[in-house]
XYZ file of C-alpha atoms in Angstrom:
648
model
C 5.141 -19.172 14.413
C 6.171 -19.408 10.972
C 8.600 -22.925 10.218
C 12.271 -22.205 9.849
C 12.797 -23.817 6.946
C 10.335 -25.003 3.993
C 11.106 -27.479 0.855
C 9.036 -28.639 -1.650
C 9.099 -30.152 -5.140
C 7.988 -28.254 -8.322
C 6.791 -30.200 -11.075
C 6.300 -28.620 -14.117
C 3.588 -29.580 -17.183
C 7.100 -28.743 -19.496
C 9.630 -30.332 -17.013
C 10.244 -32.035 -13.979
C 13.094 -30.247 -11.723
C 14.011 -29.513 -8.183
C 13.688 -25.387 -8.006
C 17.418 -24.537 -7.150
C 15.935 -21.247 -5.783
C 14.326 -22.614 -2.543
C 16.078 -20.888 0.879
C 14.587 -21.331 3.813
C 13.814 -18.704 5.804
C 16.834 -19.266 7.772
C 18.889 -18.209 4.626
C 19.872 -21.945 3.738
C 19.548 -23.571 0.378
C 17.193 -26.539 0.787
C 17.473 -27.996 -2.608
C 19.762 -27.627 -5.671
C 20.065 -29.353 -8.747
C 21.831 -26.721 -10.924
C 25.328 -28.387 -12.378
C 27.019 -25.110 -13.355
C 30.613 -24.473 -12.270
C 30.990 -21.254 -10.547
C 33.581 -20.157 -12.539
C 31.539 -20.084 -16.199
C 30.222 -17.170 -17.813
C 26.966 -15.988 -17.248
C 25.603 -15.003 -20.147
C 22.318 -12.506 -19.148
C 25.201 -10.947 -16.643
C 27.561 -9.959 -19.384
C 24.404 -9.019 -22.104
C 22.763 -6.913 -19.415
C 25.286 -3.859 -19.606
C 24.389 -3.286 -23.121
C 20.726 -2.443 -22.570
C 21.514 -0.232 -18.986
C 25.074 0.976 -18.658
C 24.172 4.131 -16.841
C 21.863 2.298 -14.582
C 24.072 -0.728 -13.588
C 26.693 0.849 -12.338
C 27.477 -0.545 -9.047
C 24.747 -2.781 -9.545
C 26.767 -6.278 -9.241
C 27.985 -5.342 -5.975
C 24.596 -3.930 -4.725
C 23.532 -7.216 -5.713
C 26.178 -9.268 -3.431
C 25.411 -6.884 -0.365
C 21.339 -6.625 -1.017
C 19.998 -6.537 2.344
C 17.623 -9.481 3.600
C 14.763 -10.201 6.503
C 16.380 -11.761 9.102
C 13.435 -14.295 9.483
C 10.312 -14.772 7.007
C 8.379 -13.565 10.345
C 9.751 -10.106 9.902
C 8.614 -9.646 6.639
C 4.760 -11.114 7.442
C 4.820 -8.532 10.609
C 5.976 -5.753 8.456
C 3.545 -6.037 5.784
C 1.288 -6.329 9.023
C 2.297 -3.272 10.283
C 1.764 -1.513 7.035
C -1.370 -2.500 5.930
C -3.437 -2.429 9.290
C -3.490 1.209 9.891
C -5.333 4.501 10.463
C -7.684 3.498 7.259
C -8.850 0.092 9.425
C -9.455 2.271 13.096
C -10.980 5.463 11.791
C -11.834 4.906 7.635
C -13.388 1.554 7.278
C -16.367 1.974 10.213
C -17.620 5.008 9.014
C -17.164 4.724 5.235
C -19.462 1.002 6.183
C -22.140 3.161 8.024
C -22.116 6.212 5.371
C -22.841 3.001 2.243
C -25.400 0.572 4.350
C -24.387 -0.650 7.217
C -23.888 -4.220 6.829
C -24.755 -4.237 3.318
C -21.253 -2.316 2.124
C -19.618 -5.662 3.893
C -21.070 -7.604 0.698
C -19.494 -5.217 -1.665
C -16.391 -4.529 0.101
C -15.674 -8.742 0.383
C -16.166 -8.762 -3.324
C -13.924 -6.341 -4.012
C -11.149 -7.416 -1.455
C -11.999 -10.934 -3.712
C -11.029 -9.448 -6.651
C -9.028 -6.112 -6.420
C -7.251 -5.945 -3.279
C -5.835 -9.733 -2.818
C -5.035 -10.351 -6.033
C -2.827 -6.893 -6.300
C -1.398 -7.804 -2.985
C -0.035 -11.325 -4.032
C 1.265 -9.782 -7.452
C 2.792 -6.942 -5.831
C 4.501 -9.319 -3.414
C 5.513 -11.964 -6.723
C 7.300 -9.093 -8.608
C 9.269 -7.779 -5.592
C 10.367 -11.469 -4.401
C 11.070 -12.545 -7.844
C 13.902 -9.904 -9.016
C 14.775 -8.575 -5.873
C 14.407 -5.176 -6.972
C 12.354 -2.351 -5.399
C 9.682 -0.278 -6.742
C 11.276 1.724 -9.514
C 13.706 -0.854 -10.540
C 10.988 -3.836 -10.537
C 10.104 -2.167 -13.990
C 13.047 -3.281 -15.536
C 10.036 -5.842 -16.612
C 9.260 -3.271 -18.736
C 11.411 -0.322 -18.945
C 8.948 1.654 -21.026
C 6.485 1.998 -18.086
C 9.646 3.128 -15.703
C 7.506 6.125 -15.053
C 4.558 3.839 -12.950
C 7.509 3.484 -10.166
C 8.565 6.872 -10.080
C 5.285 8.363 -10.022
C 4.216 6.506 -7.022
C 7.216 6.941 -5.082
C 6.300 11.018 -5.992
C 3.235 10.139 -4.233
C 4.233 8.103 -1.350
C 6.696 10.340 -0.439
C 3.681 13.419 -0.341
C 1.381 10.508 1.557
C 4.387 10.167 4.074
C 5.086 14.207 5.260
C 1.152 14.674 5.929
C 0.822 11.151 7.948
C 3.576 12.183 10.193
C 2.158 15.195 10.737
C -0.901 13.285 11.774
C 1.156 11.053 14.159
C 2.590 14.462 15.336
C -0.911 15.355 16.465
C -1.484 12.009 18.069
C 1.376 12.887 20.294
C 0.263 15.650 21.710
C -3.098 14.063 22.430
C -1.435 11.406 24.079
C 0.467 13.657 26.414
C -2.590 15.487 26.834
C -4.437 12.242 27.884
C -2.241 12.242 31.372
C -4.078 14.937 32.620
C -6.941 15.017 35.052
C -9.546 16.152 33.960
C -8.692 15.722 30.482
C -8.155 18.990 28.897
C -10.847 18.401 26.019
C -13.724 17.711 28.454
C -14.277 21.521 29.346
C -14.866 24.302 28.325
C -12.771 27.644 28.546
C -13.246 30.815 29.237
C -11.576 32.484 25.792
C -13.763 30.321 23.618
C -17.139 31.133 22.233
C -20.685 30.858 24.881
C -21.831 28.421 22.528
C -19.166 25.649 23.852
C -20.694 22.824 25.394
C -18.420 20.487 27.994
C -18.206 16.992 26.320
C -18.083 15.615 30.331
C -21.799 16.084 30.236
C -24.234 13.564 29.142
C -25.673 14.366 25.564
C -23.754 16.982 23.879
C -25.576 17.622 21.177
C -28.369 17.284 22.886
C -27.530 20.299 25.217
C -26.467 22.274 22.604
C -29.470 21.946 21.271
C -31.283 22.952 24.146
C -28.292 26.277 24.582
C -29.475 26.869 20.699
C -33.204 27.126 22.136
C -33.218 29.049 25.180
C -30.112 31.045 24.174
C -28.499 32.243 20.782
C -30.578 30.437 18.157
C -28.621 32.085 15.376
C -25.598 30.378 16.420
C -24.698 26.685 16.455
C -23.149 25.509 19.291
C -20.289 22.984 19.598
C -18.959 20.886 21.780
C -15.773 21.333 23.638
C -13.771 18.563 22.060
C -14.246 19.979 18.767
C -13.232 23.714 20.137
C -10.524 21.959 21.914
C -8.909 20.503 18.627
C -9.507 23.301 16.158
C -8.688 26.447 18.991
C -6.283 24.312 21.292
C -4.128 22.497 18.958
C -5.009 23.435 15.081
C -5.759 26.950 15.710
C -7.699 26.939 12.615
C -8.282 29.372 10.331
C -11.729 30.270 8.685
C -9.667 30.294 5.173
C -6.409 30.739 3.511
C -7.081 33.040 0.906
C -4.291 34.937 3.104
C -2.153 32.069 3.775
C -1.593 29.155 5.953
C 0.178 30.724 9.091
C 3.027 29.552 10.772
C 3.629 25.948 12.667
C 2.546 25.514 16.625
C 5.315 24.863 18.232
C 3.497 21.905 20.480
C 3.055 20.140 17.104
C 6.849 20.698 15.819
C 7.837 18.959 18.515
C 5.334 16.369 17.903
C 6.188 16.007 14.498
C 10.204 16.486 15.430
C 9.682 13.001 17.998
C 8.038 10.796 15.058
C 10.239 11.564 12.404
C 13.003 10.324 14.896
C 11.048 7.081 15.587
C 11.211 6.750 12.073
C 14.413 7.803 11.414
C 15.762 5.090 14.497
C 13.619 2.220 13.488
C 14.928 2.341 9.561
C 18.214 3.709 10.066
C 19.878 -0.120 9.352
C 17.124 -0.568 6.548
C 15.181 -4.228 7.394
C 17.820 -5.232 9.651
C 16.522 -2.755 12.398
C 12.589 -2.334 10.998
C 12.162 -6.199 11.173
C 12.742 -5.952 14.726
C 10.538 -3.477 15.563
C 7.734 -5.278 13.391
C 7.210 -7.588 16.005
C 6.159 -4.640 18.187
C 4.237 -2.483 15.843
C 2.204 -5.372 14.322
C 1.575 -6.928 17.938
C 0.843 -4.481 20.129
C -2.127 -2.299 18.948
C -3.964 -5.605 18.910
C -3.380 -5.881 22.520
C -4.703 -2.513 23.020
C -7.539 -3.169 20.802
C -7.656 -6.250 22.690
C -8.644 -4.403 25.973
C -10.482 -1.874 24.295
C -12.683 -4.163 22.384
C -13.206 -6.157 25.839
C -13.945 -3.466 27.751
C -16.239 -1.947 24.837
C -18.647 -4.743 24.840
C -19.013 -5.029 28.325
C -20.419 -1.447 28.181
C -24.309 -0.863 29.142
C -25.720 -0.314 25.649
C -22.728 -1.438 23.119
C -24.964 -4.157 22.128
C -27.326 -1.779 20.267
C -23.816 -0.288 18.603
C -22.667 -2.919 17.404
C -25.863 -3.975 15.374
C -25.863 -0.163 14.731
C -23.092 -1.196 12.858
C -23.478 -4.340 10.758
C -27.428 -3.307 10.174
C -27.648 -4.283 6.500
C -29.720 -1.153 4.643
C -30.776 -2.478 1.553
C -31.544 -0.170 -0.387
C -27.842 0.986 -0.761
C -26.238 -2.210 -2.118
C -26.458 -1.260 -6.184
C -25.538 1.868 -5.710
C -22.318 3.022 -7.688
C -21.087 5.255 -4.972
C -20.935 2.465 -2.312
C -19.025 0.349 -4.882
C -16.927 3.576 -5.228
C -16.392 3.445 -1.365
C -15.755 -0.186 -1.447
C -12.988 -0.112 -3.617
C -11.484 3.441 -2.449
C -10.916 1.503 0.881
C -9.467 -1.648 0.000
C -7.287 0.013 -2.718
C -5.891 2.448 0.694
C -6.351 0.416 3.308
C -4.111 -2.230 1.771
C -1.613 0.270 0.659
C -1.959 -1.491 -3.006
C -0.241 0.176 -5.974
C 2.264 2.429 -4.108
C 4.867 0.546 -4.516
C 5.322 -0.516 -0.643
C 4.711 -4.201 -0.790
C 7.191 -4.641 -3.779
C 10.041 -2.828 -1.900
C 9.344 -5.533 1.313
C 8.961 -8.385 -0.708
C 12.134 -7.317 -2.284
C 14.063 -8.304 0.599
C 12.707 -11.852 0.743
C 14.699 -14.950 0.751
C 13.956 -15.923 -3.038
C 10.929 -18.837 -2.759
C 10.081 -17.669 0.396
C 6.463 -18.758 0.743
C 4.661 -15.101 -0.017
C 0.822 -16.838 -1.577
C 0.263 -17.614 2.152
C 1.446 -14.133 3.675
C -0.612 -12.432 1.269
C -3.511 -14.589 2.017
C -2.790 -13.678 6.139
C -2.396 -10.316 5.871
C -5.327 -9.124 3.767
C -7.640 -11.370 5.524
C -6.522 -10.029 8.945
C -6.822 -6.535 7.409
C -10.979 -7.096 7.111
C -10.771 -9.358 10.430
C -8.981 -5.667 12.331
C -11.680 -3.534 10.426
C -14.464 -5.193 11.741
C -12.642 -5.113 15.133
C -12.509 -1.780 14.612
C -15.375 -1.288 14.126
C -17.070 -3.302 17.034
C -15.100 -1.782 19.482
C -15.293 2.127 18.309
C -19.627 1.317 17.772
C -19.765 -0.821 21.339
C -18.256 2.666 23.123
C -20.640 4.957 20.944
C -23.690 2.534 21.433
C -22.807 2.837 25.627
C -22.040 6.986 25.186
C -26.056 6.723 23.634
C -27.356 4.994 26.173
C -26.166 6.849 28.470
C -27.121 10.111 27.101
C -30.253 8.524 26.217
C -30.854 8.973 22.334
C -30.906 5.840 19.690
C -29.282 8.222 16.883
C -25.303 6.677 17.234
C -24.939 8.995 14.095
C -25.414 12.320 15.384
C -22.835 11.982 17.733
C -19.719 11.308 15.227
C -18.163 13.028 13.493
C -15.820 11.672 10.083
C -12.207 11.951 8.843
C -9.596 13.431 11.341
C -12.623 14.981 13.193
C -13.487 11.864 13.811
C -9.945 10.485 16.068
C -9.261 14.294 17.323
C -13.028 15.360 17.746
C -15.658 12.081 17.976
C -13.676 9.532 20.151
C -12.162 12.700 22.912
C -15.951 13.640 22.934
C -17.074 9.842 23.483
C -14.174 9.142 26.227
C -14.456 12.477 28.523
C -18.138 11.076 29.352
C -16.389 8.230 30.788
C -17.324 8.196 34.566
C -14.779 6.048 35.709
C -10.938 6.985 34.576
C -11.327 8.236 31.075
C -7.572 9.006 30.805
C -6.589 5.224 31.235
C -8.952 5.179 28.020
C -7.795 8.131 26.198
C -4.082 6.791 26.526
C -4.302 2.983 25.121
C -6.669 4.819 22.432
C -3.947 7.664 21.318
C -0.891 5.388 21.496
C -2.540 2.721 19.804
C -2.810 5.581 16.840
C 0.521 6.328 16.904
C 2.005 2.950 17.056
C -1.091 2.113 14.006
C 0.542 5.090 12.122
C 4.469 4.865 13.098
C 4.071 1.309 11.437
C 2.883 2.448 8.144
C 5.113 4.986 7.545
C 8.101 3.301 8.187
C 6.993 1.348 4.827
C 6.324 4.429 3.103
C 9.695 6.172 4.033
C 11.391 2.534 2.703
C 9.945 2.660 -0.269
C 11.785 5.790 -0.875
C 14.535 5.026 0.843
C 14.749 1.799 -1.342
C 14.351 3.433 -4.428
C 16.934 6.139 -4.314
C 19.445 3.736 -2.920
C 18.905 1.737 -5.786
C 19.612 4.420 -8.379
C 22.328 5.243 -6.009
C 23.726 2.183 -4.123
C 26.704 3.673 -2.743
C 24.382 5.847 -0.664
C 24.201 4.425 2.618
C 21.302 3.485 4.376
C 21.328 5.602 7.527
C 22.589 8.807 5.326
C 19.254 8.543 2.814
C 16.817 8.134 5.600
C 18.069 11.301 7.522
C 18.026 12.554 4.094
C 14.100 11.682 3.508
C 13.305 12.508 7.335
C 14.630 16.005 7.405
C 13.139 17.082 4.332
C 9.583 15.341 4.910
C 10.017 16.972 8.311
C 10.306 20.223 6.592
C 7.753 20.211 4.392
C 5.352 18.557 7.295
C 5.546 21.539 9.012
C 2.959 23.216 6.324
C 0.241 20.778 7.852
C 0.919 22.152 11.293
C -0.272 25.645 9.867
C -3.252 26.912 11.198
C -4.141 26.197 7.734
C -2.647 23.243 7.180
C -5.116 20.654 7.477
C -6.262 22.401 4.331
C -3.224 21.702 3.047
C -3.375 18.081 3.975
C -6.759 17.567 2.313
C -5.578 19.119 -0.660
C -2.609 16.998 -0.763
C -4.232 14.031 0.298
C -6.557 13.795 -2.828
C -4.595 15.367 -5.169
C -1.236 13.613 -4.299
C -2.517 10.436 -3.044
C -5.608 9.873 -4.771
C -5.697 11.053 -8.411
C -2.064 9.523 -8.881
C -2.070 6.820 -7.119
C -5.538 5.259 -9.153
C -3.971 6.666 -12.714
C -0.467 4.692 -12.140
C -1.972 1.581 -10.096
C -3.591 1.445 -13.225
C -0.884 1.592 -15.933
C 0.723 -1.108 -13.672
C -1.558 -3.657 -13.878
C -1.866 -3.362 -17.525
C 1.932 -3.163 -17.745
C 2.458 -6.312 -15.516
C -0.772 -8.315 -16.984
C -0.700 -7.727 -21.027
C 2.726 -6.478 -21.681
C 5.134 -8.418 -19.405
C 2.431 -10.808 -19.624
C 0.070 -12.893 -17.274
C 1.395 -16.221 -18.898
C 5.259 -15.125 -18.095
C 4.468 -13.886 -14.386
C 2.591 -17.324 -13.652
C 5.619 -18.835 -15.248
C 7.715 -17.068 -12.989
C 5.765 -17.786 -9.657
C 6.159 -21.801 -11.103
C 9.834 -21.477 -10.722
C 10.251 -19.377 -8.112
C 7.561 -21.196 -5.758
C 6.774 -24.592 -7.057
C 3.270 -24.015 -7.242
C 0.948 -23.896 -10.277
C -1.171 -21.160 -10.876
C -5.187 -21.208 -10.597
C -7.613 -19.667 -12.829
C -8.665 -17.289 -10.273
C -5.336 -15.411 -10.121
C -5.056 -15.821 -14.109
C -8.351 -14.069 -14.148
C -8.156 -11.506 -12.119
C -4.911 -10.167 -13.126
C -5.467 -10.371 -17.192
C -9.267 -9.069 -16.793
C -11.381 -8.424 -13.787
C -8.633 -6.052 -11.887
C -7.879 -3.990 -14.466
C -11.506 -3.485 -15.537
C -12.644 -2.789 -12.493
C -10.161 -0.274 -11.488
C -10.625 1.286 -15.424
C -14.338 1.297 -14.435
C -13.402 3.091 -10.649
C -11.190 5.691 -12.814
C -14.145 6.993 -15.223
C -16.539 7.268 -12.110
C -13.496 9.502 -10.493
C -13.574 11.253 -13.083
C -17.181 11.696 -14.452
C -18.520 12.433 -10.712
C -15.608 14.944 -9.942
C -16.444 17.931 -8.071
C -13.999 21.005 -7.087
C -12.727 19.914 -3.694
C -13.726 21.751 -0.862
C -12.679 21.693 3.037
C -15.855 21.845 5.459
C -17.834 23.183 2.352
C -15.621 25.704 1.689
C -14.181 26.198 -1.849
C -10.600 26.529 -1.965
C -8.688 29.820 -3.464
C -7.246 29.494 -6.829
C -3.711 29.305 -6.478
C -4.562 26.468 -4.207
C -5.929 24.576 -6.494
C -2.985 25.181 -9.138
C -1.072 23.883 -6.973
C -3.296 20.540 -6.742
C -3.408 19.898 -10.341
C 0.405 20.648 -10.740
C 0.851 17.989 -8.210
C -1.471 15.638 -9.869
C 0.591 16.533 -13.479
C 3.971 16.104 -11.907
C 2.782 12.363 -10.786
C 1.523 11.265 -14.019
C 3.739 13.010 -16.777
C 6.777 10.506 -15.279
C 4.737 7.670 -17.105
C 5.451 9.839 -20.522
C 8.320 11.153 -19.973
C 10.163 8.190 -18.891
C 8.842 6.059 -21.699
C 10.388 8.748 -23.972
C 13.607 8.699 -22.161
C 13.534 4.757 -22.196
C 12.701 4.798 -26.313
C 15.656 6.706 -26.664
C 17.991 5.052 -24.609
C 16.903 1.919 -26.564
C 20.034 0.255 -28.500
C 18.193 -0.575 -31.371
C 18.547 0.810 -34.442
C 15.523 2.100 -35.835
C 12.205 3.252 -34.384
C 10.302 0.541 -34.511
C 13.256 -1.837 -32.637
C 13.697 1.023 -29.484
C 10.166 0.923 -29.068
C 10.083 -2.897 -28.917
C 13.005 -2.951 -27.127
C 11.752 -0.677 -24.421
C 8.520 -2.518 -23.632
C 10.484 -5.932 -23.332
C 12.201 -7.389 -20.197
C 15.920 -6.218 -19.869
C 18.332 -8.306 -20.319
C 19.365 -8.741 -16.871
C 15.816 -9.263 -15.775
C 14.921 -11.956 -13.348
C 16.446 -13.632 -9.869
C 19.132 -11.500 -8.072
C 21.207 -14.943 -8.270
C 22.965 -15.055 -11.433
C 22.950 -18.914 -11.761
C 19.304 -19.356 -11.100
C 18.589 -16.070 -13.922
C 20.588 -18.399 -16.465
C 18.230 -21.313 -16.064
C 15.515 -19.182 -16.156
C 16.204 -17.329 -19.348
C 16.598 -20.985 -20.500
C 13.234 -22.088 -19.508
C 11.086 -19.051 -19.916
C 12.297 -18.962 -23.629
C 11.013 -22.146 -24.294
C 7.868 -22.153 -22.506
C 6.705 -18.892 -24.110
C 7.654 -19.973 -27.696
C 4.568 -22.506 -28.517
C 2.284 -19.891 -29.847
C 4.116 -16.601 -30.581
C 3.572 -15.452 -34.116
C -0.096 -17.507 -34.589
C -1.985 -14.394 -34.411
C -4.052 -11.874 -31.803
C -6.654 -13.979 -30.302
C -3.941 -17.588 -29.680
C -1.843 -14.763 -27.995
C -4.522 -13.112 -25.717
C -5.457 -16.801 -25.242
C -2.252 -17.811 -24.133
C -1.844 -14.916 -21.728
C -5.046 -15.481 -19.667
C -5.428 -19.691 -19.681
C -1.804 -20.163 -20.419
């Protein structure tokens, strides 16, 4: 359990002072030494409607009624329940055995080292500090407004196509009641080449069909009929559309949208509740699972399957690709999530240590992940008698709807108990980071628009992501979601995670932020963080970009190439992301009070006014301080500035 309450003393190298700012997580001031009567002026209140009038409207009293965690708990278990997800169950143990084995555990630490904690912890710092979620948080830099709007353009895509996923889940989970389960045999309507997943060694008696059979044809096993003729009823192509939605899977899709929709509905009041449950309990199921996984005949020879270091794979690019690719997700860095939960902190609430938790326990539940999905693939090969683990999986969705249904119906002794902890651990996995995804939305529109209420934007959000999840129902659609996936997800998400770690560490400043985590948690800052954010995170996620870019090939769906208009669409998706960064830094130049060019264009890449704590006492003595901590070596020249922005 986390303490109620926390104090501490912050001594500065410029002064010595009891941070004012320090609430427990209880919502009590523990300290204050600010003597400023209530009833004085503020003066970075009254300046701030000059520089946003049309924004601040309504503002003051948003403000007042700003919305809090009820304990410091609920915000660690949220940001728990975000970050360990799908990526950590099905992503990380097959994206390890696809780049070495073991040895993609030495680049993946490095990069968690120096890409995905660092972006965490700032993430968190920005959100805590000015209370303000991810669109507004660039008021540090109204210029670069653009970075928040773009990614909550592409969280909100992310969001429809992961319900739809959940959606999916359901109906496997209701499936999973049934005895025998409905994946482990074969019907009658599908193709002689089907092979029931109850028997020992699918593959290996579908080879042996191939032989003595139809050797032109390839056969498959029922799971994978079951999920692509059952519940996708996939098309070969859409070159003549997608089709229209199952109806098992609208009602799927219908029942998680409402989970959402209930657990939200009252903003963090209501989702810090259910945190406790959607952090917890998947890590009792993978409890059992992992338990009962090891204890399996053969999950020895699985596991070290698993962590088998192959050498030869370490230097190369694409497994540093990987590496990166699955912190950057798995963490949900640079969408804007983690600044719109942070943004409901308590201000000094003590966010270095939950970022420290939570990314290390987002490795610690990969590897549990993968121990406990190897250990029942290392028993289903010893009992079908082959050392190849890697011919029986298959990757991506295939590999939750297709792999593990395969691996569980040869299960001799009640599969469905099995099949049910597996499925609702999913869904409970997924329902927990989408909730943050649907916030971050939620958060941003209601801070454009604060006299929208909470429960009236989040039926807003569900009933139109529920509409537009309905395309990945499709018999097509998990063409759709691919498409969306990297065009919505991917190409935006790296372009504006970029563009906001230059904005935050050159143009608001390393220095400043430091400064800022100095007076909002009484704690210097170290090289390493100084580092990382001024030079090795940006560069390496620069470097990541060009790669992207330089090894990009036309997407394609099980090796098939998509139609034209399809890919239109991608790209126009991709545009519509990353022409808000433009756009809005035109619209912000304008906007700018100065007088000529050359002020607007200052003015727009400098803090606004307002800028800083939510509390309008503590933003006075930090405009006070910050001014004269930054002064020393302004106006010396480039190199004392860069200087002064990465050492301080």
């Amino acid at each position: 359990m986390l303490p109620n309450r926390f104090q501490e003393t912050m001594e500065t190298s410029h002064h010595n002072h009891q941070n004012p700012a320090f609430i427990g997580d209880d919502g009590r001031s523990t300290a204050s030494t600010v003597v400023i009567s209530s009833n004085s002026p503020v003066p970075g209140a009254t300046a701030a409607g000059r520089d946003n009038a049309d924004q601040e409207a309504g503002a003051g009293k948003l403000s007042e009624e700003r919305a809090t965690w009820g304990k410091g708990v609920e915000f660690l278990m949220s940001c728990i329940a975000m970050s360990v997800g799908l990526g950590n169950v099905w992503r990380f143990p097959f994206t390890a055995l696809d780049n070495g084995g073991g040895a993609f555990l030495i680049p993946y630490l490095i990069v968690l080292f120096l890409i995905g904690k660092p972006i965490y912890y700032l993430e968190m710092v920005i959100g805590q500090f000015s209370s303000r979620g991810s669109v507004k948080v660039f008021d540090l830099c109204p210029a670069m407004k653009g970075v928040g709007i773009g990614q909550v353009v592409s969280i909100s895509m992310v969001t429809t196509y992961y319900v739809a996923i959940m959606g999916i889940t359901l109906r496997y989970l209701y499936e999973s009641f049934r005895s025998p389960l409905p994946w482990s045999e074969c019907r009658s309507e599908w193709e002689s080449t089907c092979v029931a997943s109850s028997l020992g060694n699918t593959s290996k008696l579908a080879n042996n069909r191939m032989d003595m059979d139809m050797p032109q044809q390839q056969p498959v096993a029922s799971a994978e009929l079951y999920f692509l003729k059952e519940v996708l009823h996939e098309k070969p192509d859409i070159i003549d559309g997608i089709g229209l939605p199952n109806w098992e899977l609208v009602i799927g899709l219908f029942v998680a949208w409402l989970c959402v929709f209930l657990i939200i509905r009252r903003g963090v009041k209501s989702s810090g509740k259910a945190s406790y449950f959607l952090a917890i309990f998947p890590y009792v199921i993978m409890g059992v699972l992992l338990i009962r996984a090891v204890t399996l005949p053969g999950a020895a020879d699985g596991i070290l399957y698993f962590i088998k270091p192959q050498w030869g794979k370490i230097l190369d690019p694409k497994v540093w690709y990987a590496a990166v690719t699955q912190c950057f997700y798995s963490l949900s860095v640079c969408f804007g999530n983690i600044i719109m939960y942070s943004s409901f902190n308590k201000f000094g609430h003590n966010v270095h240590r939950d970022a420290a938790i939570v990314t290390g326990l987002d490795t610690i539940t990969s590897l549990l992940a993968g121990f406990t999905i190897f250990g029942i693939l290392g028993h289903l090969a010893h009992e079908i008698g082959t050392d190849d683990i890697g011919t029986v999986v298959k990757g991506g969705a295939g590999l939750a709807f297709i792999s593990y249904p395969d691996a569980i119906a040869k299960f001799k002794q009640l599969p469905q108990i099995f099949s049910v902890l597996f499925f609702l651990m999913l869904f409970v996995l997924g329902i927990g980071s989408n909730i943050a995804m649907t916030s971050c939305s939620v958060t941003a529109i209601r801070d454009r628009f604060p006299h929208f209420k909470q429960w009236q934007c989040s039926l807003f959000i569900a009933i139109i992501s529920f509409a537009i999840g309905l395309m990945y129902i499709t018999p097509g659609g998990q063409y759709m979601l691919t498409l969306v996936d990297f065009f919505g997800a991917s190409m935006i998400a790296l372009v504006l995670g970029i563009a906001e770690l230059y904005t935050i560490g050159w143009i608001y400043g390393t220095d400043r932020l430091c400064k800022d985590i100095e007076f909002m948690l009484g704690r210097k800052v170290g090289l390493y963080w100084r580092l990382c954010w001024s030079i090795f995170t940006p560069l390496i996620m620069t470097v990541i970009l060009i790669y992207f870019y330089a090894t990009y090939e036309p997407l394609t769906y099980n090796d098939k190439i998509y139609p034209g208009w399809a890919y239109s669409i991608g790209w126009t998706i991709t545009a519509f992301g990353i022409l808000q960064l433009p756009v809005w830094m035109i619209v912000a130049i304008v906007r700018d009070p100065g007088r000529t060019l050359g002020e607007k264009i200052t003015g727009a890449f400098t803090p606004t006014k307002n800028w800083g704590p939510l509390d309008p006492l503590l933003r006075e003595q930090y405009h006070k301080e910050i001014d004269n901590e930054l002064t020393p070596k302004r106006g010396q020249g480039v190199w004392p500035a860069i200087k002064q922005n990465i050492f301080g």
